[in-house]
PDB file of C-alpha atoms in Angstrom:
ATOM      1  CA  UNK A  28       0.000   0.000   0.000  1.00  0.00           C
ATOM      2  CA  UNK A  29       2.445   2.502   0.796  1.00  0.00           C
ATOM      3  CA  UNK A  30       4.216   1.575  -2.738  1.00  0.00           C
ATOM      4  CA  UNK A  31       1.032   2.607  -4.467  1.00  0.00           C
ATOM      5  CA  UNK A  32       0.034   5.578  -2.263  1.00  0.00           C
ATOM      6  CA  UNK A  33       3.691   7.316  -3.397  1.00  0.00           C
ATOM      7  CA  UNK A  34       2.867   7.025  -6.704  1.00  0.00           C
ATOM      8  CA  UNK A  35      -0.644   8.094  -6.809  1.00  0.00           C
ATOM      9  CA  UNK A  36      -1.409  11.709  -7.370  1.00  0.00           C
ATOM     10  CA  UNK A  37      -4.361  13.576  -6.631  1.00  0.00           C
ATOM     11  CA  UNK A  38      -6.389  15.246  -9.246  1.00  0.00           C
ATOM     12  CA  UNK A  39      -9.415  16.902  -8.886  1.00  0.00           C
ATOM     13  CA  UNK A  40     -12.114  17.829 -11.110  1.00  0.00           C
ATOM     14  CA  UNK A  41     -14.504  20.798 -10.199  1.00  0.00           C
ATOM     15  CA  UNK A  42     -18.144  20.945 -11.945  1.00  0.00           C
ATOM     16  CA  UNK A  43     -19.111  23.704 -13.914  1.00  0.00           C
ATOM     17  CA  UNK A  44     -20.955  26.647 -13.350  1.00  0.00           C
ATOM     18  CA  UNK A  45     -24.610  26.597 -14.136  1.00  0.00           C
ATOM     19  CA  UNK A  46     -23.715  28.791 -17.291  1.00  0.00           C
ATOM     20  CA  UNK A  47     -20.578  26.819 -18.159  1.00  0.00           C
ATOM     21  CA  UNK A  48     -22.369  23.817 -18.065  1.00  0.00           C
ATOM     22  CA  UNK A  49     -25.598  25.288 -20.338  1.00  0.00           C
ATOM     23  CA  UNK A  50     -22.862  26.634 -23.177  1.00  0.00           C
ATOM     24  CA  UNK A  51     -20.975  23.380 -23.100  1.00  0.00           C
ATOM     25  CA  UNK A  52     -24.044  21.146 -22.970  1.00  0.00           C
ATOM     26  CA  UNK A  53     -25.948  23.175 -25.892  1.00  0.00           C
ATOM     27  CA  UNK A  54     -23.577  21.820 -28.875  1.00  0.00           C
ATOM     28  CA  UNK A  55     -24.583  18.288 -27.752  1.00  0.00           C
ATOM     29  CA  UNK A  56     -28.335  18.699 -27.166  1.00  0.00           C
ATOM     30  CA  UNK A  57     -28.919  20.603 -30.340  1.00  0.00           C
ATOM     31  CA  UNK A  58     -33.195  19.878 -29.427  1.00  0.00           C
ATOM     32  CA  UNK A  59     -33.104  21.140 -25.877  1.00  0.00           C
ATOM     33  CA  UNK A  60     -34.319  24.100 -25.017  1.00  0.00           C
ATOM     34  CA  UNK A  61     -32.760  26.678 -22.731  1.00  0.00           C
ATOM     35  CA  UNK A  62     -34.855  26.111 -19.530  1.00  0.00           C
ATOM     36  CA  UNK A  63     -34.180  22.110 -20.059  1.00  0.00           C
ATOM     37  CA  UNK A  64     -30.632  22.906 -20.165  1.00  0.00           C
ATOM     38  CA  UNK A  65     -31.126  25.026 -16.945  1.00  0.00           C
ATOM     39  CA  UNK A  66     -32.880  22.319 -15.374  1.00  0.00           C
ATOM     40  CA  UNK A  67     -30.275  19.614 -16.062  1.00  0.00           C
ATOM     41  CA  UNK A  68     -27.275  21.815 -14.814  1.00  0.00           C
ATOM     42  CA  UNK A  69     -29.031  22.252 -11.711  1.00  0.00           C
ATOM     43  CA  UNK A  70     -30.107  18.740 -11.785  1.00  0.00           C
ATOM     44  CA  UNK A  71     -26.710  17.429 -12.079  1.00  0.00           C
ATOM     45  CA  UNK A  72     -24.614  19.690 -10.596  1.00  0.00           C
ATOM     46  CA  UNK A  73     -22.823  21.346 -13.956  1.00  0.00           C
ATOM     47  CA  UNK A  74     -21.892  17.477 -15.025  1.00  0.00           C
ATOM     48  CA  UNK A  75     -22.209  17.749 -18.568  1.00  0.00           C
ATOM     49  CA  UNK A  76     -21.336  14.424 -19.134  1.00  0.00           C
ATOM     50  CA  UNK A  77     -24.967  13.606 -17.093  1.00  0.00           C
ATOM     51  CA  UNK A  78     -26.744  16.797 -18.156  1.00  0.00           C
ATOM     52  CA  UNK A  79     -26.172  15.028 -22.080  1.00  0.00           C
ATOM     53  CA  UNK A  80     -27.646  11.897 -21.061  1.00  0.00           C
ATOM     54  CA  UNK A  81     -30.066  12.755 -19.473  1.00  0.00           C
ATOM     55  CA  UNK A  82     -31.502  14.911 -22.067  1.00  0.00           C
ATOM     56  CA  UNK A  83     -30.556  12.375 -24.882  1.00  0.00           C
ATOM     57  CA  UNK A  84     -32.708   9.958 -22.899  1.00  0.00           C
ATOM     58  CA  UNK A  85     -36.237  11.785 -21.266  1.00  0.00           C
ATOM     59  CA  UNK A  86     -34.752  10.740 -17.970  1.00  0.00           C
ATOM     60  CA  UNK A  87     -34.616  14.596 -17.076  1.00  0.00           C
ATOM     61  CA  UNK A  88     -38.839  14.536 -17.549  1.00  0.00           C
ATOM     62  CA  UNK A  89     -39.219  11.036 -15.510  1.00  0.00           C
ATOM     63  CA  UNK A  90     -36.820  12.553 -13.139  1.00  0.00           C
ATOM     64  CA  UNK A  91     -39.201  16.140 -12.902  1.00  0.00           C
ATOM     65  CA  UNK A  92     -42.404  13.973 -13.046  1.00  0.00           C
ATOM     66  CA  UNK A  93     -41.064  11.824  -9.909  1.00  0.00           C
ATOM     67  CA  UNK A  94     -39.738  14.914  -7.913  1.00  0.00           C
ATOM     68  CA  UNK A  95     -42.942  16.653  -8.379  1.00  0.00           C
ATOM     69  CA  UNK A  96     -45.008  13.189  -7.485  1.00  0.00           C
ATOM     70  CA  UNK A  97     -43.002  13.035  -4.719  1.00  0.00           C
ATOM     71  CA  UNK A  98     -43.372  16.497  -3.075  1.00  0.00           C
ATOM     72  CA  UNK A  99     -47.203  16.271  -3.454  1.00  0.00           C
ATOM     73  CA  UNK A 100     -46.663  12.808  -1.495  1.00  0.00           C
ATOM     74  CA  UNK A 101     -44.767  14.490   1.780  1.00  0.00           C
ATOM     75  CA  UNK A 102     -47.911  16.112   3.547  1.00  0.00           C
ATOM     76  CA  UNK A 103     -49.937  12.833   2.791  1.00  0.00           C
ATOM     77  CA  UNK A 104     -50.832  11.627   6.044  1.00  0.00           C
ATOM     78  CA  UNK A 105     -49.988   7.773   5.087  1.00  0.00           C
ATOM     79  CA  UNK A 106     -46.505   7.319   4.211  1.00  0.00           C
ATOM     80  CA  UNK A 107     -47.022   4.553   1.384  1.00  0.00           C
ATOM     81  CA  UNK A 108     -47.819   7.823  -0.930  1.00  0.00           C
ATOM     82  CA  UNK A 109     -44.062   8.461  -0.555  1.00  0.00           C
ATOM     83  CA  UNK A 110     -42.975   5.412  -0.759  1.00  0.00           C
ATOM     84  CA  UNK A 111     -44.879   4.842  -4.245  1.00  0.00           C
ATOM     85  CA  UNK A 112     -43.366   8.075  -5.802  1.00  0.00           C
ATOM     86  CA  UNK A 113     -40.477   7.151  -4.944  1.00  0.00           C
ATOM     87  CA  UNK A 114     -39.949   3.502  -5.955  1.00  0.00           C
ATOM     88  CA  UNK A 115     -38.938   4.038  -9.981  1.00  0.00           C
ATOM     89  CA  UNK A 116     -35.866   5.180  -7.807  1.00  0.00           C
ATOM     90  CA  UNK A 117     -34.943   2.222  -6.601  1.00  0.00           C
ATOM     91  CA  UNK A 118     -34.157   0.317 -10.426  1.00  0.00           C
ATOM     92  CA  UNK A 119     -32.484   3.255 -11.619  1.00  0.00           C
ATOM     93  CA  UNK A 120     -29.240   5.284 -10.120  1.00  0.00           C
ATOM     94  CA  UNK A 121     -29.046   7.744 -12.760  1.00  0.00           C
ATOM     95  CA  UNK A 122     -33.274   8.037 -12.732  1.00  0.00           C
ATOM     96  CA  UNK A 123     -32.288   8.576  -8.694  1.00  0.00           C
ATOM     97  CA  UNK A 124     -29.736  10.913  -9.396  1.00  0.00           C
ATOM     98  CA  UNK A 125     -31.581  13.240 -11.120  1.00  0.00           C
ATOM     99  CA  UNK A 126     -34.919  13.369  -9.408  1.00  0.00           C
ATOM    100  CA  UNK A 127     -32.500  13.663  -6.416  1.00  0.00           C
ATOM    101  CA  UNK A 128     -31.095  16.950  -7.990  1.00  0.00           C
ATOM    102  CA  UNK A 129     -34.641  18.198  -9.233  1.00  0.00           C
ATOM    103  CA  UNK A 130     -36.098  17.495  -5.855  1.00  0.00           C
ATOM    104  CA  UNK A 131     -33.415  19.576  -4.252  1.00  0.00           C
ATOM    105  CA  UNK A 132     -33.846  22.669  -6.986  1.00  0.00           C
ATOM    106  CA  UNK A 133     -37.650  23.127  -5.719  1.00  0.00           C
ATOM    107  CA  UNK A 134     -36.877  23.178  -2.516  1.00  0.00           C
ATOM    108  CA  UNK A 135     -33.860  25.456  -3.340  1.00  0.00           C
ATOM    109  CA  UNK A 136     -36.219  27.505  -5.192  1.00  0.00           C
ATOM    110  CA  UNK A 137     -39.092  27.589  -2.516  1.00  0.00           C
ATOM    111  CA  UNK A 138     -36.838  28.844   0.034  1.00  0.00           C
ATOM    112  CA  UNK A 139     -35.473  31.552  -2.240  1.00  0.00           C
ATOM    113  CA  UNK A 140     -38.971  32.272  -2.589  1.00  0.00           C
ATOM    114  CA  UNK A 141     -39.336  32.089  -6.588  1.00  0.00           C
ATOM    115  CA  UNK A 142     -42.013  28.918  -5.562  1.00  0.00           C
ATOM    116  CA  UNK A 143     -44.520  29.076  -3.229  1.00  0.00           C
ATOM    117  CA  UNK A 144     -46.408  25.732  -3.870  1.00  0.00           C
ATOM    118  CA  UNK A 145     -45.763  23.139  -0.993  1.00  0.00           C
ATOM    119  CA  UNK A 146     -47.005  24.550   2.422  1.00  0.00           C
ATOM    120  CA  UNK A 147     -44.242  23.803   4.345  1.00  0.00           C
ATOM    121  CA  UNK A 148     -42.269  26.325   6.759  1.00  0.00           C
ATOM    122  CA  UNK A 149     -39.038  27.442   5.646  1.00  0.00           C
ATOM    123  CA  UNK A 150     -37.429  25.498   8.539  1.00  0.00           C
ATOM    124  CA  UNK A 151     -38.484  21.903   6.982  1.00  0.00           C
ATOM    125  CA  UNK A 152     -37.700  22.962   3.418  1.00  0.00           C
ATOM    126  CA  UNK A 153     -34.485  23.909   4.588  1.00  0.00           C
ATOM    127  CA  UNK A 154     -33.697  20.768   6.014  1.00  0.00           C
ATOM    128  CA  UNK A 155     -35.600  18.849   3.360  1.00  0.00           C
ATOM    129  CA  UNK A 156     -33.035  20.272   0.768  1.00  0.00           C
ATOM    130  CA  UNK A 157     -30.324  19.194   3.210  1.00  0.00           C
ATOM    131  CA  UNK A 158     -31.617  15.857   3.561  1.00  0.00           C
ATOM    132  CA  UNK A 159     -31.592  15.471  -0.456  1.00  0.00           C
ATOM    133  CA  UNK A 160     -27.514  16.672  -0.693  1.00  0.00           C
ATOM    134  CA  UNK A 161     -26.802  13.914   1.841  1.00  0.00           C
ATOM    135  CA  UNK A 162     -28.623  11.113   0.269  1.00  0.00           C
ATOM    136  CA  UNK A 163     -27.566  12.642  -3.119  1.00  0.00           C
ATOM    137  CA  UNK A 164     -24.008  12.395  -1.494  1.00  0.00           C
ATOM    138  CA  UNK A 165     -24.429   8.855  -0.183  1.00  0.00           C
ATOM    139  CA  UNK A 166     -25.795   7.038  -3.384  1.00  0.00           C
ATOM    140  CA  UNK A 167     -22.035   6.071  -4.793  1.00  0.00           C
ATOM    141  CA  UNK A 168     -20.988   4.840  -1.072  1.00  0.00           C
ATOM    142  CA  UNK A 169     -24.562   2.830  -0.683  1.00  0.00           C
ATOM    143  CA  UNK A 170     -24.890  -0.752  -2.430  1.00  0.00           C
ATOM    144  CA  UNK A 171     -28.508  -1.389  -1.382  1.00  0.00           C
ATOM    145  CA  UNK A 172     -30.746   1.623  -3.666  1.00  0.00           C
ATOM    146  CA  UNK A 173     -33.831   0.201  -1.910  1.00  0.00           C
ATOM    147  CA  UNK A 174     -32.085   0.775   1.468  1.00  0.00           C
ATOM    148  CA  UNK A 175     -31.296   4.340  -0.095  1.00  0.00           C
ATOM    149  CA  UNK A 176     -34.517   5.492  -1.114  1.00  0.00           C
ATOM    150  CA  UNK A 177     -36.374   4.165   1.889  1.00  0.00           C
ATOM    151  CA  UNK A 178     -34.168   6.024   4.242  1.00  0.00           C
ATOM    152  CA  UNK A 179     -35.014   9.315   2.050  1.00  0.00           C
ATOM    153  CA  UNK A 180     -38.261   8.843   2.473  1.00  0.00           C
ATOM    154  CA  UNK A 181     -38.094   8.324   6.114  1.00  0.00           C
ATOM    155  CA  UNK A 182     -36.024  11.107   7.057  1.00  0.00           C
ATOM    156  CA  UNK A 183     -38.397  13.453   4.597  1.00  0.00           C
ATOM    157  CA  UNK A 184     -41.784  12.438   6.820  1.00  0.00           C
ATOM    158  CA  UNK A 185     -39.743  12.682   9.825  1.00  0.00           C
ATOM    159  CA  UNK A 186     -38.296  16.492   8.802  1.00  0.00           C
ATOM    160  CA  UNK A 187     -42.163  17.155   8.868  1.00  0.00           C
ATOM    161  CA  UNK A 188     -43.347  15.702  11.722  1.00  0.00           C
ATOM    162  CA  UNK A 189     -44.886  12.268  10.110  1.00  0.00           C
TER     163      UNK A 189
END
């Protein structure tokens, strides 16, 4: 171990800027629109590498459709509402991923007050859109998706007092 670790070198690789990421992206994605560019930068973080494949795919609309099922789910009093928006997360990563990133723009947007659709107090959205980076973060270091997605969804209903 030591051997390798002297000869390994450290290189890191920043995103892009939301902007950055739209200009670079718009060569590849010669049908998408600027607002579905906007969306997959935010989605993805300025990956343009994603943002492409998403877009070349529709997984950017299942990805909006689930985020937006799944925030009309959260004030539900029965949790299996949650639980059913969320499961097309569980067979896909990528799908995941994304609706991760869209779910995390709304509530982004809601407490920057461009959105007022939800109902929720600006203390839970905060740490709603907390509780999205860290499972967002914790997909490439969990095997189990199911495991994954169910925690989400239990720390979401439990950020709102369900």
């Amino acid at each position: 171990l030591p051997t390798v670790l002297s000869r390994a070198a450290i290189l890191r690789v920043n995103t892009l800027d939301e902007e950055t990421a739209i200009a670079a992206a718009l060569p590849l994605c010669p049908g998408a629109g600027e607002d579905e560019l906007r969306r997959a930068a935010r989605a993805f973080g300025g990956n343009v590498g994603r943002m492409v494949e998403a877009l070349s795919g529709g997984l950017l609309t299942r990805a909006g459709a689930i985020a937006h099922e799944m925030l009309a789910a959260l004030p539900q009093k029965e949790e299996t509402a949650l639980l059913c928006a969320a499961a097309p997360l569980i067979r896909d990563k990528g799908l995941c991923r994304a609706a991760l990133g869209l779910l995390g723009s709304s509530l982004r947007d809601e407490i920057a007050g461009r959105s007022i659709s939800s109902g929720l107090n600006p203390g839970e959205l905060v740490r709603l859109w907390q509780i999205t980076r860290e499972c967002t973060a914790a997909m490439d270091s969990y095997a189990n998706q199911a495991l994954l997605v169910t925690v989400l969804c239990a720390r979401m209903r439990r950020c709102i007092g369900r």
